[in-house]
Tab-separated table of C-alpha atoms in Angstrom:
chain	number	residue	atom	x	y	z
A	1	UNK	CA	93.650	90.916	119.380
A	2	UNK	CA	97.008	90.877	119.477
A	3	UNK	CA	100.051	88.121	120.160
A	4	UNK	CA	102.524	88.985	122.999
A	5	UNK	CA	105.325	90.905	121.012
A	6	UNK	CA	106.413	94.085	120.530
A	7	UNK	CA	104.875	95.965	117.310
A	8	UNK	CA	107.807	98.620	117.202
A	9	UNK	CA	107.914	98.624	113.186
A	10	UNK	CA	105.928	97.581	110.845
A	11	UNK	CA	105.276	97.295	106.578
A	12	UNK	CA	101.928	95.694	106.107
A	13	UNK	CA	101.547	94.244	102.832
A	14	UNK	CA	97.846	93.676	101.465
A	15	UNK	CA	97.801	91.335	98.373
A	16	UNK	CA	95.613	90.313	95.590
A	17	UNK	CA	95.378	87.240	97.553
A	18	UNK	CA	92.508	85.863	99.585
A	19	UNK	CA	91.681	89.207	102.460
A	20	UNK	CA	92.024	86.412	105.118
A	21	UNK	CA	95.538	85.212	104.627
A	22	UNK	CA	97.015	88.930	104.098
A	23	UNK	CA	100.664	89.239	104.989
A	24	UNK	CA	102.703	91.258	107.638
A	25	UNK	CA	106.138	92.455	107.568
A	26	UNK	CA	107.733	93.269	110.507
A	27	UNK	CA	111.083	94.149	111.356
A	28	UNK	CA	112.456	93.342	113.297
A	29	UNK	CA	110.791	89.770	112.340
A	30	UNK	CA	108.478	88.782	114.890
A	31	UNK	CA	105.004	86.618	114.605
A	32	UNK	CA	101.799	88.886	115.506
A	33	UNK	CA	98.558	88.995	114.686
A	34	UNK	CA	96.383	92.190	114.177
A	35	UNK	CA	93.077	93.099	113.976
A	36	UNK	CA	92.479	95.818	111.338
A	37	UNK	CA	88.413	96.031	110.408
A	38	UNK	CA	88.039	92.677	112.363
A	39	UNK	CA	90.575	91.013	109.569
A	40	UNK	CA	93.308	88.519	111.546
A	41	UNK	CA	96.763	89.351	109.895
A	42	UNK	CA	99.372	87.165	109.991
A	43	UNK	CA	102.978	87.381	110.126
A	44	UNK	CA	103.807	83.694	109.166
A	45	UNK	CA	104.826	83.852	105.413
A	46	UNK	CA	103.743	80.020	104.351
A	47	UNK	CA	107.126	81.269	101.858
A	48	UNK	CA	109.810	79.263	101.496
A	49	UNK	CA	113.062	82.400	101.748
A	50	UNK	CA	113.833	83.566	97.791
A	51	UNK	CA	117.630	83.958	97.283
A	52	UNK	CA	117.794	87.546	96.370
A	53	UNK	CA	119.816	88.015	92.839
A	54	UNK	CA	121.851	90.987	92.294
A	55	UNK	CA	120.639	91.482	88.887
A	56	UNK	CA	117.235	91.988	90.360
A	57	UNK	CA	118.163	95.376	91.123
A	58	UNK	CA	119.831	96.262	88.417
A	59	UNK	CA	117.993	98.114	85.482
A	60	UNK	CA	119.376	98.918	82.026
A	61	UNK	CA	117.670	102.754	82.284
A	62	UNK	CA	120.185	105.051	83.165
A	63	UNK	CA	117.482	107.114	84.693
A	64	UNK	CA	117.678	104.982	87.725
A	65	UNK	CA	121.319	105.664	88.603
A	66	UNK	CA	121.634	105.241	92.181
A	67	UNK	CA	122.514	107.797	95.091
A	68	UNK	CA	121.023	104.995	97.725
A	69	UNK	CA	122.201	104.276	101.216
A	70	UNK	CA	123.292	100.807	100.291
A	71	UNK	CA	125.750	102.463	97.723
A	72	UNK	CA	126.596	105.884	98.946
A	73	UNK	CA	129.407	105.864	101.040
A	74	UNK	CA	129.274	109.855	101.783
A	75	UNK	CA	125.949	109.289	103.515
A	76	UNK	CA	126.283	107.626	106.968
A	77	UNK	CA	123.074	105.677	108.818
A	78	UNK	CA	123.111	108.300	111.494
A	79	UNK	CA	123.088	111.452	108.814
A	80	UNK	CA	119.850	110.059	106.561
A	81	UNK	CA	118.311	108.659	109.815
A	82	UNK	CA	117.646	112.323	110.753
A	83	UNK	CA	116.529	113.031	107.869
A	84	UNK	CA	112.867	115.117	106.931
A	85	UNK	CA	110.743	114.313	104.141
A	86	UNK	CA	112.253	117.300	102.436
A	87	UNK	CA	116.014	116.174	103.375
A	88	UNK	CA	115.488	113.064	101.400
A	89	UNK	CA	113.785	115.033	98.428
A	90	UNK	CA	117.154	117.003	98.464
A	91	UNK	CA	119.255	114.054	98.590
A	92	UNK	CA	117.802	111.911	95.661
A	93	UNK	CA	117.466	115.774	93.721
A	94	UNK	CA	113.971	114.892	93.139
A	95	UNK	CA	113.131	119.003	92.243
A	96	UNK	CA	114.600	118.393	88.934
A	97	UNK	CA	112.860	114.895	88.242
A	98	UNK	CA	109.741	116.418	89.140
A	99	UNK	CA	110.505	118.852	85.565
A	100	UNK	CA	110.830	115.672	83.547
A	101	UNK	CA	107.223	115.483	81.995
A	102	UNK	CA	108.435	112.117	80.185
A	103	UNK	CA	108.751	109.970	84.022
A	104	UNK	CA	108.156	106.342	83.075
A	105	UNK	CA	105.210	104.193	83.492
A	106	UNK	CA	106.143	101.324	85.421
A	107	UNK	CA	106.388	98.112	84.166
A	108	UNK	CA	105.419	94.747	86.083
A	109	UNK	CA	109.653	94.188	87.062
A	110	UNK	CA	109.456	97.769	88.326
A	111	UNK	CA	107.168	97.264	91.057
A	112	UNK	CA	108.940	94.080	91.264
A	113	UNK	CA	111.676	96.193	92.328
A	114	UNK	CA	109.971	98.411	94.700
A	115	UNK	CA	108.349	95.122	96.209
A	116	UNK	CA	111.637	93.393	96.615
A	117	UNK	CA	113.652	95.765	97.989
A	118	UNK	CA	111.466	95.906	100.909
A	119	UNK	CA	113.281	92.197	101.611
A	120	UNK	CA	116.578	94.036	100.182
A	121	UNK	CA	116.732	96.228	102.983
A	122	UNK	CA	116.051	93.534	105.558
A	123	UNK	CA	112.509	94.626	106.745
A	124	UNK	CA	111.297	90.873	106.032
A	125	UNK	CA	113.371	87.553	105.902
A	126	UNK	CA	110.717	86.013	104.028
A	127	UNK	CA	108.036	87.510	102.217
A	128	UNK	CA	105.803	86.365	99.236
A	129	UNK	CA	106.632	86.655	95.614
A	130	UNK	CA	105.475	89.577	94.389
A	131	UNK	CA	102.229	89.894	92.214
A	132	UNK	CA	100.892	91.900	90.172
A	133	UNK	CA	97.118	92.533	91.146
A	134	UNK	CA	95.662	92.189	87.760
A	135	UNK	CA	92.181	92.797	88.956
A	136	UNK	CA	92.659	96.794	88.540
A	137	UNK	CA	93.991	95.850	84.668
A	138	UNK	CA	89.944	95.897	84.198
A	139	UNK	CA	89.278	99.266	86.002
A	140	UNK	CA	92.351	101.564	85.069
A	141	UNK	CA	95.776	102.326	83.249
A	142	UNK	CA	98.124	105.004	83.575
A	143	UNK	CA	99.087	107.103	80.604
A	144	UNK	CA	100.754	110.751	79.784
A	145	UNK	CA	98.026	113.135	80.460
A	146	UNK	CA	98.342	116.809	78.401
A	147	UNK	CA	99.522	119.045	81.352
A	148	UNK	CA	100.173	116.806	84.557
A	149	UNK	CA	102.730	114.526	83.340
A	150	UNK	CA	101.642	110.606	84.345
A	151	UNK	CA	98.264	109.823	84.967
A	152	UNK	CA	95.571	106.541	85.387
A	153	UNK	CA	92.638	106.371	83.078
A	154	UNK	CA	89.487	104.316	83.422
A	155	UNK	CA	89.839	100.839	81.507
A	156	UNK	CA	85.960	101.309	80.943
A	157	UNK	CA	82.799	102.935	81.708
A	158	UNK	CA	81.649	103.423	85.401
A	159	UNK	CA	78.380	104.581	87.243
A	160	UNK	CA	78.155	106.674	89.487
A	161	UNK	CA	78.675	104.491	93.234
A	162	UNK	CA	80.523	101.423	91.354
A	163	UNK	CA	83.996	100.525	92.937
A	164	UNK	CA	86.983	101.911	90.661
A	165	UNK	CA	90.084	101.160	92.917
A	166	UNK	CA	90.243	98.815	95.758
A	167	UNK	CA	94.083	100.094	97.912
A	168	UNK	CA	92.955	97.078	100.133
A	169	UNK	CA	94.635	94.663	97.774
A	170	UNK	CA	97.739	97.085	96.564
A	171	UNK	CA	98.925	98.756	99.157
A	172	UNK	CA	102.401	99.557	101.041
A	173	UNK	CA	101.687	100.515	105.249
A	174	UNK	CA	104.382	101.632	107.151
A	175	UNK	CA	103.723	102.577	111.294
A	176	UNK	CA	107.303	104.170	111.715
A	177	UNK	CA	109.002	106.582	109.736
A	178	UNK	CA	112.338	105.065	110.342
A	179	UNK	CA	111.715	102.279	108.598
A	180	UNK	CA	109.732	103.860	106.129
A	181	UNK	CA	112.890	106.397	105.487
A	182	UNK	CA	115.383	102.980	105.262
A	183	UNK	CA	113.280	101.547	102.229
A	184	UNK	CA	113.145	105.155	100.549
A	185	UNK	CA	116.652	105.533	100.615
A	186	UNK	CA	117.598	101.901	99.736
A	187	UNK	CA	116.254	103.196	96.160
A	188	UNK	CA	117.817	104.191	93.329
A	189	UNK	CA	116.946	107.632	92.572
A	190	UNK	CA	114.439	108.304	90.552
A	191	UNK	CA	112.785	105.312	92.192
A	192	UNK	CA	113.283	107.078	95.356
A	193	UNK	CA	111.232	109.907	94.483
A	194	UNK	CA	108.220	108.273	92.892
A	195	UNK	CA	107.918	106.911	96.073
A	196	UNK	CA	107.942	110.314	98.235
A	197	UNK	CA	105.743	111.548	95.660
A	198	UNK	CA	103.442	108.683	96.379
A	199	UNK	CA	103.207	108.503	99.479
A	200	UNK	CA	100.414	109.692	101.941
A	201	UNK	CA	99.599	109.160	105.390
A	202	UNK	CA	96.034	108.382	106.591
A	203	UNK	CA	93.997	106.580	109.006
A	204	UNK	CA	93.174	102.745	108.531
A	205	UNK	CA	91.045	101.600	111.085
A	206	UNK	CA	92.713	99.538	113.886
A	207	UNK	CA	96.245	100.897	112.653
A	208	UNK	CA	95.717	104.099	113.556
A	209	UNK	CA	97.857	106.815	111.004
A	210	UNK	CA	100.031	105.046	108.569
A	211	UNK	CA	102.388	106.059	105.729
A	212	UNK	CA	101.010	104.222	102.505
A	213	UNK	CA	102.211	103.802	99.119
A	214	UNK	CA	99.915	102.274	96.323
A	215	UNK	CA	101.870	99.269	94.271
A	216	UNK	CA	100.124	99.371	91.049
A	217	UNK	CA	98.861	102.203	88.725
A	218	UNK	CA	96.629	104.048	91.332
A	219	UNK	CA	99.780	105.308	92.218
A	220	UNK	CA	99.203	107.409	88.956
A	221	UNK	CA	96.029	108.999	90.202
A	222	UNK	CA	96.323	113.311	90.085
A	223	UNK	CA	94.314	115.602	92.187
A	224	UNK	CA	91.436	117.491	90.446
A	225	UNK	CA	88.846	119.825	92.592
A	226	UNK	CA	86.449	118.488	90.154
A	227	UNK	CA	87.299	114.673	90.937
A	228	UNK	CA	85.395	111.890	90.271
A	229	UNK	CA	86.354	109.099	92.455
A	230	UNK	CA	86.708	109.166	95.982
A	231	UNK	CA	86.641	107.417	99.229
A	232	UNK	CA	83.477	106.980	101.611
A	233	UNK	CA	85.683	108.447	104.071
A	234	UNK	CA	89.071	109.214	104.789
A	235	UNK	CA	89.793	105.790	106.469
A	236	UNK	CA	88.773	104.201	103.498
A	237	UNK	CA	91.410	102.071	100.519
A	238	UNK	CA	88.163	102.111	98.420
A	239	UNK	CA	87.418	104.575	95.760
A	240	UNK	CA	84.124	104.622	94.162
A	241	UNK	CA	83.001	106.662	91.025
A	242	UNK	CA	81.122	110.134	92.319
A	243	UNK	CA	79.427	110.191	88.725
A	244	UNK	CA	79.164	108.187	85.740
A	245	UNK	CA	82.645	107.770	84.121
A	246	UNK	CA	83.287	107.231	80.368
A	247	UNK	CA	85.628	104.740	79.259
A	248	UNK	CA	89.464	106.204	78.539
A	249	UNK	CA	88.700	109.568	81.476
A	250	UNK	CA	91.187	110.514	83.520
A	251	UNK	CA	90.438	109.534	87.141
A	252	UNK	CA	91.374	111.940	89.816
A	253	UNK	CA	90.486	112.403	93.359
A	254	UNK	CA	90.342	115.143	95.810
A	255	UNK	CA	94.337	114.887	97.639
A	256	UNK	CA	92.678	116.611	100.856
A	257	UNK	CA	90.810	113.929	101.879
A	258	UNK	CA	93.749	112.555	103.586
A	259	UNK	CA	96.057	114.859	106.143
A	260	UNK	CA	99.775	113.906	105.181
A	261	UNK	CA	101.075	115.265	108.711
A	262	UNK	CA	105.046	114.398	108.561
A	263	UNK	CA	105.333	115.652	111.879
A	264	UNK	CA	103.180	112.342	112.940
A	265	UNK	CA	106.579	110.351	112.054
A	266	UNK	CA	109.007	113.056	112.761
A	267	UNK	CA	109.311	113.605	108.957
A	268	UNK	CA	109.178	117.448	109.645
């Protein structure tokens, strides 16, 4: 069920914590409650407001210069508004990044920084401190694979049906590609396109199609035809093994199962 309010925008944010007291961002703020899978989300952050630092978005790797909204006076709001998925691949010249087969792993304080700059950009007033969700440090960690540049790699042996990666507890939703599109280009730019590499659009039940982005090393996972995790079906956040997996394999899953239609967000 659903509070009276308007849901115009929305970032849900699922967290390592407890599945009952998940957290919605909404901008602009309002106090809702949504039913997704029968699970009440709420929009009250029981946060007290964290004084944003500058130096919280500012990294010593000059491969995260910044071409950004928030710095880039060339760009105006009404020019990057209308911009397509491929627009804002142009912008941040993510073509040539994509050549760089040495991208870096992220570290905890840089999905501290994709986390944060969700509150950066003003989509949330108050939102919780970002964690870490250490349980997938027992399933998985990304590496350099031999011909696809990053990649995740199972922690330890699987069988065949056992949960691998749960996107319920490390995932990114976004219901309107507006908003979505002022969070990309808040970025810096390498940053920037990680995350429209990342993203996908699927179906979560009771959302309906939303643009997700994974906030830990699933993020990492490549496409293979002959995959070995994969999803009950393509509503699902939970990947299970499809075979027995062997302790330091790379995972992969089949990229198909989900229909990334940027037209559903007028990202065409």
């Amino acid at each position: 069920m659903m509070k009276h309010g308007t849901l115009a925008s929305i970032a849900v944010v699922l967290t390592a914590s407890a599945i009952s007291s998940e957290y919605l961002i909404t901008h602009p703020v309002n106090t809702i409650t949504i039913t997704p899978n029968d699970i009440i989300v709420e929009a009250a952050f029981p946060y007290e407001k964290e004084v944003l630092d500058s130096t919280m978005f500012t990294y010593d790797n000059d491969t995260y210069s910044s071409s950004s909204i928030i710095d880039d006076d060339t760009t105006t709001e009404s020019e990057w508004e209308s911009y397509t998925f491929l627009d804002m691949h142009d912008h941040f010249n993510c073509r040539e990044y994509a050549k760089n087969a040495s991208k870096p792993l992220y570290t905890i304080d840089m999905w501290k920084r994709l986390w944060e700059n969700l509150a950066f950009v003003n989509q949330a007033e108050d939102m919780p401190s970002f964690t870490l969700d250490e349980a997938h440090l027992e399933n998985y960690y990304s590496g350099y694979t031999e011909t696809k540049g990053r990649g995740t790699y199972a922690m330890r042996n699987f069988t065949k049906g056992e949960l691998v990666h749960d996107g319920t507890v490390s995932t990114l939703f976004w219901n309107d590609g507006l908003l979505w599109k002022e969070y990309v280009m808040s970025l810096p730019d390498h940053m920037a396109c990680d995350v429209l590499e990342w993203t996908w659009i699927q179906e979560v039940k009771g959302y309906g199609h939303l643009l997700c982005l994974n906030m830990n090393d699933a993020a990492f996972l490549n496409h293979d035809d002959d995959f070995n995790i994969a999803p009950k079906d393509n509503t699902s956040l939970e990947f299970y093994a499809v075979r027995d997996i062997t302790e330091g394999e790379e995972l992969t899953y089949d990229y198909d199962i989900y229909d990334t239609d940027w037209d559903l967000f007028d990202l065409r």
